Amino acid sequence: QVQLVESGGGSVQPGRSLRLACVVSGPYINNKCIGWFRQAPGKEREGVARIDDGGQYTYYADSVKGRFTISQDQAKNTVYLQMNSLSPEDTAMYYCAVTWGRYCDLVAQHDFRYWGQGTRVTVSS
């Protein structure tokens, strides 16, 4: 059974940084694509960033480009989301998810097969 566990959320002031981590455990998955998503209160879940197995493909939503960086440590089966210059608009529950079998740039949100429970990020002064 594939499991994903997020950590690193918290409450910070605008302009500060947080680093989220997503540990993927379970059977080995080849050619996987891991994404970070977020859902703010009263809003639909949206994609934030994604990365393929080799780290050669990354995607960022326009709203986070230049502020967020996705990376991975394959030895630790962990994908990170470094979030800088946080603003109140970044307040949300953040989830990581995994899929495989398709190119990372072609998968839609509904294609992600396993999801973590989420970690909450609150940005306020």
PDB file of N, CA and C in Angstrom, residues 15 28 30 33 54 69 75 91 93 97-98 100 118 121 123:
ATOM      1  N   GLY A  15       5.605  37.008   4.266  1.00  0.00           N
ATOM      2  CA  GLY A  15       7.001  37.228   3.913  1.00  0.00           C
ATOM      3  C   GLY A  15       7.945  36.155   4.404  1.00  0.00           C
ATOM      4  N   TYR A  28       7.875  -0.049  -4.385  1.00  0.00           N
ATOM      5  CA  TYR A  28       8.627   0.838  -5.281  1.00  0.00           C
ATOM      6  C   TYR A  28       7.761   1.208  -6.477  1.00  0.00           C
ATOM      7  N   ASN A  30       8.014   3.017 -10.183  1.00  0.00           N
ATOM      8  CA  ASN A  30       8.899   3.514 -11.228  1.00  0.00           C
ATOM      9  C   ASN A  30       8.201   4.621 -12.005  1.00  0.00           C
ATOM     10  N   CYS A  33       5.174  10.416 -10.663  1.00  0.00           N
ATOM     11  CA  CYS A  33       5.017  11.870 -10.693  1.00  0.00           C
ATOM     12  C   CYS A  33       4.408  12.257  -9.352  1.00  0.00           C
ATOM     13  N   GLY A  54      12.907  11.711 -12.174  1.00  0.00           N
ATOM     14  CA  GLY A  54      14.295  12.123 -12.313  1.00  0.00           C
ATOM     15  C   GLY A  54      14.523  13.567 -11.937  1.00  0.00           C
ATOM     16  N   THR A  69       9.630  26.238  -4.599  1.00  0.00           N
ATOM     17  CA  THR A  69      10.526  25.325  -5.297  1.00  0.00           C
ATOM     18  C   THR A  69      10.244  23.902  -4.855  1.00  0.00           C
ATOM     19  N   ALA A  75      16.856   9.204  -2.101  1.00  0.00           N
ATOM     20  CA  ALA A  75      17.361   8.284  -1.079  1.00  0.00           C
ATOM     21  C   ALA A  75      16.439   8.247   0.130  1.00  0.00           C
ATOM     22  N   THR A  91      -2.518  30.647   2.342  1.00  0.00           N
ATOM     23  CA  THR A  91      -3.145  29.893   3.429  1.00  0.00           C
ATOM     24  C   THR A  91      -4.034  28.798   2.860  1.00  0.00           C
ATOM     25  N   MET A  93      -4.779  24.081   3.147  1.00  0.00           N
ATOM     26  CA  MET A  93      -4.293  22.754   3.475  1.00  0.00           C
ATOM     27  C   MET A  93      -3.512  22.278   2.266  1.00  0.00           C
ATOM     28  N   ALA A  97       0.557  14.123  -3.547  1.00  0.00           N
ATOM     29  CA  ALA A  97      -0.084  12.989  -4.188  1.00  0.00           C
ATOM     30  C   ALA A  97       0.877  12.381  -5.203  1.00  0.00           C
ATOM     31  N   VAL A  98       0.641  11.121  -5.549  1.00  0.00           N
ATOM     32  CA  VAL A  98       1.525  10.410  -6.463  1.00  0.00           C
ATOM     33  C   VAL A  98       0.721   9.686  -7.527  1.00  0.00           C
ATOM     34  N   TRP A 100       1.563   7.413 -11.542  1.00  0.00           N
ATOM     35  CA  TRP A 100       2.588   6.836 -12.413  1.00  0.00           C
ATOM     36  C   TRP A 100       1.902   6.337 -13.673  1.00  0.00           C
ATOM     37  N   GLY A 118      -2.554  15.681   4.378  1.00  0.00           N
ATOM     38  CA  GLY A 118      -2.437  17.126   4.323  1.00  0.00           C
ATOM     39  C   GLY A 118      -1.722  17.729   5.510  1.00  0.00           C
ATOM     40  N   VAL A 121      -1.160  25.146   6.323  1.00  0.00           N
ATOM     41  CA  VAL A 121      -0.311  26.339   6.274  1.00  0.00           C
ATOM     42  C   VAL A 121      -1.200  27.560   6.477  1.00  0.00           C
ATOM     43  N   VAL A 123      -0.942  31.734   6.883  1.00  0.00           N
ATOM     44  CA  VAL A 123      -0.103  32.921   6.767  1.00  0.00           C
ATOM     45  C   VAL A 123      -0.938  34.133   7.190  1.00  0.00           C
TER      46      VAL A 123
END
